[in-house]
Short mmCIF file of C-alpha atoms in Angstrom, two decimals:
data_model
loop_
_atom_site.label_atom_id
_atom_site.label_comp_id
_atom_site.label_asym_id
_atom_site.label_seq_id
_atom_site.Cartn_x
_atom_site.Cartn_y
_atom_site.Cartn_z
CA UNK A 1 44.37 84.60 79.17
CA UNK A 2 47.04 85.74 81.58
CA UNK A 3 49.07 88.56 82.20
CA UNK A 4 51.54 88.73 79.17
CA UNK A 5 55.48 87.61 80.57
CA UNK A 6 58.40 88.13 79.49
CA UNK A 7 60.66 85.15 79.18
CA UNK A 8 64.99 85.02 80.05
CA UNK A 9 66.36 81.69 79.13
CA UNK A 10 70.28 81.29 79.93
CA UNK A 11 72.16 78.11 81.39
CA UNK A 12 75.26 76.27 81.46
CA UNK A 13 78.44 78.46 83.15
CA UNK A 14 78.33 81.38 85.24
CA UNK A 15 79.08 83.53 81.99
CA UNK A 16 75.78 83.14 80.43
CA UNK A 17 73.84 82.92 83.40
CA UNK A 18 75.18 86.32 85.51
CA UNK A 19 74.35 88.69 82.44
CA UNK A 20 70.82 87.06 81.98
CA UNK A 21 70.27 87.84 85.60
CA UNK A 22 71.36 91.79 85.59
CA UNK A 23 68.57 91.94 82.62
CA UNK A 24 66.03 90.10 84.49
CA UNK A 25 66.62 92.31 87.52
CA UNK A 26 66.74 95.08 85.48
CA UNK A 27 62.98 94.27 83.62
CA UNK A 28 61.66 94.06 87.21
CA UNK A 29 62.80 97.05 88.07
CA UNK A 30 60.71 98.19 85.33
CA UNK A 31 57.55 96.28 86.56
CA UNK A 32 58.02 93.88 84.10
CA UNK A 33 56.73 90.47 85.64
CA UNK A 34 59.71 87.67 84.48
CA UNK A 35 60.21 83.87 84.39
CA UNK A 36 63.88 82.62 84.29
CA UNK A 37 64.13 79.46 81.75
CA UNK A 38 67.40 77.05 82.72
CA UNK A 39 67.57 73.51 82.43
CA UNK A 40 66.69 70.81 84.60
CA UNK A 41 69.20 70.86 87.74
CA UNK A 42 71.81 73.59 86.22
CA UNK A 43 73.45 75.92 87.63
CA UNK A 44 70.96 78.85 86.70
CA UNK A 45 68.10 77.57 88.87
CA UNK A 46 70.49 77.68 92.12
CA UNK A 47 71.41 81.39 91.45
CA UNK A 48 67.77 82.31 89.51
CA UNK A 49 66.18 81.15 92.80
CA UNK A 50 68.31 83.17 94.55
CA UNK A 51 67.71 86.51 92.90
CA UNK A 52 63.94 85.77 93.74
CA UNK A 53 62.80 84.93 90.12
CA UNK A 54 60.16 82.34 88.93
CA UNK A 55 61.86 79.33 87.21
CA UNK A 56 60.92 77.01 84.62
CA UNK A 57 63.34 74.15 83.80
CA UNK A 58 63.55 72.07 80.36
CA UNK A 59 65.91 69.28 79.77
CA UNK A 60 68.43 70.14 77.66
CA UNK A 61 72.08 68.33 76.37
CA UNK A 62 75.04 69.23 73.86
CA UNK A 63 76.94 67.19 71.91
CA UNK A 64 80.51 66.57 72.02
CA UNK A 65 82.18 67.21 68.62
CA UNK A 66 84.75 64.34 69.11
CA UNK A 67 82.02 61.67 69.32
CA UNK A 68 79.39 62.38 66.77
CA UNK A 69 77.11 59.69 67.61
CA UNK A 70 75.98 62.12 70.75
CA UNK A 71 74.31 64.30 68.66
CA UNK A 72 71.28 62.34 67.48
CA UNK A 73 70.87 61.68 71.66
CA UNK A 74 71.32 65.77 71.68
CA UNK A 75 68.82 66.59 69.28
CA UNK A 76 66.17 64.15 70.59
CA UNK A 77 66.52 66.13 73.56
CA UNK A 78 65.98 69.39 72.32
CA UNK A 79 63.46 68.34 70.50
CA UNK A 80 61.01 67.11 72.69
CA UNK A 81 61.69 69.99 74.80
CA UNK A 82 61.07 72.38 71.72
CA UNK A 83 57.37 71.05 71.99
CA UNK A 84 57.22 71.40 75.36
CA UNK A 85 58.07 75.34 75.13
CA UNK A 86 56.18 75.68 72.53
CA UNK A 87 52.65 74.54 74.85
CA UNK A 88 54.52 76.22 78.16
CA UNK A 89 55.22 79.82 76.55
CA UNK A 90 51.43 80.02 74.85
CA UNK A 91 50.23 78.56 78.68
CA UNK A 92 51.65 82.29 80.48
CA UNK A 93 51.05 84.58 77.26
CA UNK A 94 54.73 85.14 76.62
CA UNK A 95 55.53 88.37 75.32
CA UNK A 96 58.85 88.09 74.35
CA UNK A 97 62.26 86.12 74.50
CA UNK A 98 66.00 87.04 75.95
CA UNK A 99 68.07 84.41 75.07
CA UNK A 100 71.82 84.44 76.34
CA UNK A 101 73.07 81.61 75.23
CA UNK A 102 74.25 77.98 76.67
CA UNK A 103 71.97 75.01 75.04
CA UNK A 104 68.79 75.36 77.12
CA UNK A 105 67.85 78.50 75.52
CA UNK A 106 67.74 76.39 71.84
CA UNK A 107 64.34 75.00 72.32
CA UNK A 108 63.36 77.94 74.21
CA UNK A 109 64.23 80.50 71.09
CA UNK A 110 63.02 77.52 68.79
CA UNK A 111 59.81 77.47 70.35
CA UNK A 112 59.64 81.19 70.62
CA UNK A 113 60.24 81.61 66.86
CA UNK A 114 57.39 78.44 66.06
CA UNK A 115 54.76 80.34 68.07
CA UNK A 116 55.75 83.82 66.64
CA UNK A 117 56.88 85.52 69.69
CA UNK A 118 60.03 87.85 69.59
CA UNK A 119 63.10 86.89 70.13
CA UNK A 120 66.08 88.68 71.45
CA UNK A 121 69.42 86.71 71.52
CA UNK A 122 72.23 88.25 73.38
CA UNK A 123 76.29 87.12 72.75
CA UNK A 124 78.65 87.77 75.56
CA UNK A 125 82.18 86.86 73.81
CA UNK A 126 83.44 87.95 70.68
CA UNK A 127 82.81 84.68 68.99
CA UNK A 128 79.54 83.95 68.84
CA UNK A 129 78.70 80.82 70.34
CA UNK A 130 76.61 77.68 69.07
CA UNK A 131 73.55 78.26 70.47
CA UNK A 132 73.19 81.88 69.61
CA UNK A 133 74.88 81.51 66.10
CA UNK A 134 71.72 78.92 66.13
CA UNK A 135 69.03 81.40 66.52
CA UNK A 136 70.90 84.69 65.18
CA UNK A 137 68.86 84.13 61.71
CA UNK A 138 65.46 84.33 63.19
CA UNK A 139 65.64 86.62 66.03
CA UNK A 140 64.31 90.17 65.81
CA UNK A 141 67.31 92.02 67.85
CA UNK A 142 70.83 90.38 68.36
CA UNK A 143 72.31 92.23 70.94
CA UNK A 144 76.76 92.09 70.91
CA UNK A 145 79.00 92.52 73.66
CA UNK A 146 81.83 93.19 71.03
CA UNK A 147 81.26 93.70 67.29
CA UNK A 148 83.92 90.84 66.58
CA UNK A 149 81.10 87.99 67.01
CA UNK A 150 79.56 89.08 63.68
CA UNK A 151 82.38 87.14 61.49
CA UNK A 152 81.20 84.51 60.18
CA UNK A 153 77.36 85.67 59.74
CA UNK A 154 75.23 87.00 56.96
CA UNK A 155 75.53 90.83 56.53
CA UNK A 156 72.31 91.28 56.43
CA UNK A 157 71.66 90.76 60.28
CA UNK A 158 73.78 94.09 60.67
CA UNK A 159 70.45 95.83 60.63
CA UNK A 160 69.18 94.20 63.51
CA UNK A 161 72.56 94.42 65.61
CA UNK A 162 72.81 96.64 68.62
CA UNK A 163 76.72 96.70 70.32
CA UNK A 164 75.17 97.00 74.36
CA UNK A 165 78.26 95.52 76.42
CA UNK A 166 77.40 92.92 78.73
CA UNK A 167 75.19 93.17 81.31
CA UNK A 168 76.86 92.98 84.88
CA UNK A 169 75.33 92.18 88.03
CA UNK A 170 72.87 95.10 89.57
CA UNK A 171 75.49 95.31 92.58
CA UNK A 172 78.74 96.43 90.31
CA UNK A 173 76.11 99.45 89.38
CA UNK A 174 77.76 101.38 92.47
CA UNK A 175 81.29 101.32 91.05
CA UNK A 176 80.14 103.83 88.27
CA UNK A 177 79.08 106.42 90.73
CA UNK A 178 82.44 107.73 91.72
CA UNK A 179 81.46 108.85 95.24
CA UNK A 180 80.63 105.54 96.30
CA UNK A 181 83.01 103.32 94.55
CA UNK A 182 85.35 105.65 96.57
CA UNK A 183 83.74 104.79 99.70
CA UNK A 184 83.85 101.41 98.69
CA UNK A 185 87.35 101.19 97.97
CA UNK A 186 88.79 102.87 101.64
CA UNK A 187 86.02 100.01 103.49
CA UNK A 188 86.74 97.50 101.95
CA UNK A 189 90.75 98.41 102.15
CA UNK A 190 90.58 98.30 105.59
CA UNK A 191 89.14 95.10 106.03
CA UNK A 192 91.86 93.82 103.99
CA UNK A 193 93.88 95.84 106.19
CA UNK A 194 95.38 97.56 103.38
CA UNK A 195 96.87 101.28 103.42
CA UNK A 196 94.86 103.61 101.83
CA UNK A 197 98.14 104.22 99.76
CA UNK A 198 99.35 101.04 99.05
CA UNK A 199 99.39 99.91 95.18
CA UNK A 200 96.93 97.22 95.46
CA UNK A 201 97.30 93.92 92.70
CA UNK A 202 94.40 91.86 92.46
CA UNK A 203 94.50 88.62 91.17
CA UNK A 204 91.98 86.16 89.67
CA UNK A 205 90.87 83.18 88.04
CA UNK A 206 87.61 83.04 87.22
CA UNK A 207 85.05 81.82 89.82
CA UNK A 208 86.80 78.09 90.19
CA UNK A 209 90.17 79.85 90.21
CA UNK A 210 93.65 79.25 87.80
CA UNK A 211 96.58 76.75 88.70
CA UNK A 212 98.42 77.73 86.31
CA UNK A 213 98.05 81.60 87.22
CA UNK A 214 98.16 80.68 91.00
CA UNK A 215 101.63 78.91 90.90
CA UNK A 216 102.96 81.70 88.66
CA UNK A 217 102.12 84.16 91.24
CA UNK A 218 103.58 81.96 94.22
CA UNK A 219 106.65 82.10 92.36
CA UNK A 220 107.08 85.81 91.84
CA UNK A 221 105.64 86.20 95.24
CA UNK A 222 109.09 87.38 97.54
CA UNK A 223 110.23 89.84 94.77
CA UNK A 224 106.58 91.32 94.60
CA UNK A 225 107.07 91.81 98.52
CA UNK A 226 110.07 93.48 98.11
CA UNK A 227 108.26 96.64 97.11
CA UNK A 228 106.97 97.91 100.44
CA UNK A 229 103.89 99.57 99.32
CA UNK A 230 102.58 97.05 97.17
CA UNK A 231 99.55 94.75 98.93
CA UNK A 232 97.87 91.95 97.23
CA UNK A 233 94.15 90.08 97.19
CA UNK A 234 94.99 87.28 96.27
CA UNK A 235 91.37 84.87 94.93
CA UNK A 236 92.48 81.48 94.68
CA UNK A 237 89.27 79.66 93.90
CA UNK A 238 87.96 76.65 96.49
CA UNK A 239 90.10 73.93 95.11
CA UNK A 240 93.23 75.84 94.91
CA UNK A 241 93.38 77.89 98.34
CA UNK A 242 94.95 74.98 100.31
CA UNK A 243 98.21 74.53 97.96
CA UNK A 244 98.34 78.69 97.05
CA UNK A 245 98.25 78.82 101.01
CA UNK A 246 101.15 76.50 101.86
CA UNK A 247 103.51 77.23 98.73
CA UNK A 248 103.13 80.98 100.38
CA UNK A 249 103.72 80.06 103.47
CA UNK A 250 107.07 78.85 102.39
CA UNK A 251 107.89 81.77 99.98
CA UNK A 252 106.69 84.55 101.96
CA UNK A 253 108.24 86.08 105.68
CA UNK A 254 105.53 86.55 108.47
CA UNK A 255 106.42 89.95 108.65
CA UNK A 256 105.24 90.41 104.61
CA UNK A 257 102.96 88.11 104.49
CA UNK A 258 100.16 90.17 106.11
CA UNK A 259 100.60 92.15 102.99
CA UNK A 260 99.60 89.50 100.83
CA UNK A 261 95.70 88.62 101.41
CA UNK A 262 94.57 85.00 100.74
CA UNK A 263 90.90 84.24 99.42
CA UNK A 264 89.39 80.86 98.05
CA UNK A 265 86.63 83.08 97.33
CA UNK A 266 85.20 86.58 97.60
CA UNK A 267 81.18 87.03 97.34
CA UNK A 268 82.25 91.27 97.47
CA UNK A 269 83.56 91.22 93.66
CA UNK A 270 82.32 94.69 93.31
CA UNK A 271 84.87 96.12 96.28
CA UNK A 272 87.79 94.01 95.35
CA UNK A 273 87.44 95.85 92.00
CA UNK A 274 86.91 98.86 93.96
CA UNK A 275 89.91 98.32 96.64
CA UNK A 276 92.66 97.44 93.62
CA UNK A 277 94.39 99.99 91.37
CA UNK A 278 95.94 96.98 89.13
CA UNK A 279 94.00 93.60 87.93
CA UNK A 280 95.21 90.48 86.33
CA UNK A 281 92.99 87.99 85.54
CA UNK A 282 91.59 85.42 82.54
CA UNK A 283 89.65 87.10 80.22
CA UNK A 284 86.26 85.20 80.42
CA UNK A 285 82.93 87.85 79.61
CA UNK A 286 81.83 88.19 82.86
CA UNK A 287 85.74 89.34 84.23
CA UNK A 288 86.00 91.82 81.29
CA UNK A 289 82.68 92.99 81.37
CA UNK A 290 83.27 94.04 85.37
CA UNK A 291 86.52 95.32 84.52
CA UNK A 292 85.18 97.91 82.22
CA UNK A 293 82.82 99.17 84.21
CA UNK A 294 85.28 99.26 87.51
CA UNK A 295 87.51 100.68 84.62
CA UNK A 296 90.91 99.47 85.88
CA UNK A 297 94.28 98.72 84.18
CA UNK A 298 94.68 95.14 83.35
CA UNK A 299 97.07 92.12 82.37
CA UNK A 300 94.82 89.65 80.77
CA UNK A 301 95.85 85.74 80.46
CA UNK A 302 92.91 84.25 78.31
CA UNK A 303 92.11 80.60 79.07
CA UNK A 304 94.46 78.35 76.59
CA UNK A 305 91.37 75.84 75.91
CA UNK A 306 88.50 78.43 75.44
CA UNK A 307 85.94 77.51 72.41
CA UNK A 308 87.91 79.34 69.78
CA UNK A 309 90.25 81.46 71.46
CA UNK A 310 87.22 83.31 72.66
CA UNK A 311 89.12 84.71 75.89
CA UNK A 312 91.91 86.10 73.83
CA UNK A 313 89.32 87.80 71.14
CA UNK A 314 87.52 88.92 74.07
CA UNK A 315 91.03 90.52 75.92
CA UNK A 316 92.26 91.76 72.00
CA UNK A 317 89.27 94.60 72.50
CA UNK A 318 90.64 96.08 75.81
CA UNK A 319 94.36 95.91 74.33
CA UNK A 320 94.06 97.67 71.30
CA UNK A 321 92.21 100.21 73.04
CA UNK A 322 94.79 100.67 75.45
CA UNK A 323 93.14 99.44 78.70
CA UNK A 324 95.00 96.22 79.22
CA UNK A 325 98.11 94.35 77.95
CA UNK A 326 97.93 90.34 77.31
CA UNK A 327 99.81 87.61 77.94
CA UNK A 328 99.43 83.95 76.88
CA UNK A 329 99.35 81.11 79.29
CA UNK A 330 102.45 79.99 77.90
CA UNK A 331 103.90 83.24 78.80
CA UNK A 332 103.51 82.87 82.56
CA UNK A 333 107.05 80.85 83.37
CA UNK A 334 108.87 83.12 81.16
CA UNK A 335 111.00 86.57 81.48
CA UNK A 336 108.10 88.68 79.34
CA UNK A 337 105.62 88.08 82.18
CA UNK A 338 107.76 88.99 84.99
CA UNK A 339 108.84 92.04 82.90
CA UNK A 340 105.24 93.03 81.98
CA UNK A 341 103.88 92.29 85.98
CA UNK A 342 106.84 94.31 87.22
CA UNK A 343 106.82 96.95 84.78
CA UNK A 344 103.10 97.95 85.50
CA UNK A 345 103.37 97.90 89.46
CA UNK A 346 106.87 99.92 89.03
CA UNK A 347 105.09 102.38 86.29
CA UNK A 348 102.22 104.53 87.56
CA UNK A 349 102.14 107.03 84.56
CA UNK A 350 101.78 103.71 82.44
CA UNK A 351 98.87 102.70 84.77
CA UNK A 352 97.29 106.47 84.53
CA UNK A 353 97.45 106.30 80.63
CA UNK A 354 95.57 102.75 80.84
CA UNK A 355 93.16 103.88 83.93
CA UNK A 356 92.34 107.11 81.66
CA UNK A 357 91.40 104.75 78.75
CA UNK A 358 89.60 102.14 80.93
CA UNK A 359 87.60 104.84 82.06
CA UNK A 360 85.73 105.81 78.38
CA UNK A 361 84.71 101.68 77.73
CA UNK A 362 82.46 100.92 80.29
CA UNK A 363 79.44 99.72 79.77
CA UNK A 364 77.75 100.32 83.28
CA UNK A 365 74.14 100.40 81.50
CA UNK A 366 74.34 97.51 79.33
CA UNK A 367 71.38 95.79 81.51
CA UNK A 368 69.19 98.89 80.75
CA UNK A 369 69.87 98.67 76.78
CA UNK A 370 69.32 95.03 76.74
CA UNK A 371 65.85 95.43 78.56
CA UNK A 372 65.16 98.00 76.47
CA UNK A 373 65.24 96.40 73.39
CA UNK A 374 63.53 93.69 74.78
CA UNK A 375 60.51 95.60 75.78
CA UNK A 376 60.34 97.53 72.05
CA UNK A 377 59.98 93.81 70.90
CA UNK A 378 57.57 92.77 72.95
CA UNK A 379 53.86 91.21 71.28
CA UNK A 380 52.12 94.32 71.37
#
């Protein structure tokens, strides 16, 4: 028989897949010999494949609540691939299971729990989602990001929940060593061309970006400029940069506009966080989970059309502690959010008070807790 393995299955969005990756980096680290589990042509494999890990794909589909008929295709699908798991995992001696959600890791933790191999099921939001809530009955450790995604399940899995965070990507590690997130901010401010003084904004949609949050921020854009020590990175997402960049163009002087830095995309997430001393962004897992551990102040817009209000459950956690305030998409054309935008960037003892807060909820070694329960499950 082979070397025993330990198994990470993930897929579907960028949210699942990024904390499933900090864990499997984080097991290697250990010496721990990994195979990533996605589905057939999702995103996972690209960015599995490009942390350097073994892959395994299995088909896998959802089903779309508003045409029920989809579901019998759905769980034909799964189910087939259940069997398939089932005769792949006893194949490389699987030792034990991560699962992090999105539908591929179904007949992955189904197959895991058939062949009696532990499973670990991690939840990034605070509402647990369908493929998790799934396998929460029959996995050995269910591992929360925030406490909230227990509603709705039996009491008796409290004795098997551990609150970890969420795991963030190895490279966000350096902003919890303040000597180097330091360095990291002054770099990366001067390639922006920032002053080392200046209040920096950063601003955010999520990995594809926010219209909505975009032409809110165009149209605010001349009075932010007024304020002459205020710069702003700017992340539009690909689709967006071309109508941000023009609608600036128009709203914005040449001699200010310097001050306001344009991105589609930035692939240094860990010194924007660094360079900016004021965030606002959506409140997807991922986002909230580097916040904490860059431990800034925050205004939060959660996603409108998020599988039950997840985004703003996920943002209520940072507010009530005192870290962020929150606005509602709705919000963004009206007086409260230029009052709250303007009141934070004119307000640095409010932004001290939050910063001091921010500071005390990071989870920097969420990755390490994860794969440490992991390996205490593991087929001995």
């Amino acid at each position: 028989m082979s070397p025993g393995k330990l198994v990470i299955t993930s897929g579907g969005t960028a949210g699942h897949i990024n904390p499933a990756l900090a864990v499997a980096a984080e097991l290697e680290q250990l010496g721990e010999e990994v195979i990533f589990v996605g589905s057939t042509g999702g995103m996972e494999e690209r960015l599995a494949r490009q942390a350097g890990l073994a892959y395994q794909s299995f088909d896998a589909k959802g089903f779309n609540r508003q045409r029920p008929w989809t579901l019998l295709t759905s769980s034909l699908i799964l189910a087939q691939s259940t069997g398939k798991a089932r005769r792949w995992l006893k194949e490389i001696n699987a030792q034990a299971i991560a699962a992090f959600g999105g539908y591929v890791s179904v007949p992955v933790g189904r197959a895991a729990v058939r062949e009696g191999i532990p499973l670990l099921i991690h939840e990034q939001n605070s509402h647990m989602g369908w493929s998790n809530r799934h396998l929460s009955s029959k996995a050995q450790v269910i591992a929360l990001t925030y406490e909230a995604a227990l509603e709705g399940l039996p009491a008796e899995l409290g004795e098997r929940v551990h609150v970890t965070g969420n795991p963030v990507r190895p490279e966000f590690s350096v902003l919890a060593d303040v000597d180097k997130a330091s360095a990291l901010r002054s770099e990366f401010r001067r390639e922006l061309g920032f002053g080392s003084n200046d209040l920096v904004l950063l601003i955010f949609g999520g990995s594809q970006g926010a219209r909505h949050i975009n032409q809110a921020l165009v149209a605010q854009a001349a009075e932010l400029m007024k304020r002459p020590g205020l710069s702003v990175l700017h992340l539009t997402g690909p689709k967006e940069y071309e109508s941000v960049e023009a609608a600036l163009a128009a709203a914005l002087t040449p001699e200010v506009k310097e001050r306001w830095q344009l991105l589609s995309y930035c692939d240094q997430m860990p010194a924007a966080f660094a360079a900016a001393d004021l965030v606002l962004s959506r409140a997807g897992a991922s986002s909230l989970a580097e916040l904490a551990v860059a431990a800034k102040p925050a205004i939060l817009i959660p996603f409108p059309y998020a599988t039950a209000d997840h985004q703003r459950k996920n943002a209520e956690y940072l507010v009530k502690a005192g870290a962020a305030t929150m606005l509602l998409d709705s919000e963004l054309e009206s007086a409260r959010f230029s009052e709250t935008l303007f009141g934070l960037i004119d307000n640095s003892e409010l932004r001290r008070e939050m910063l001091k807060v921010a500071q005390t909820l990071s989870h920097a070694d969420a990755a390490k807790q994860v794969a440490k329960l992991l390996l205490s499950i593991q087929v001995q």
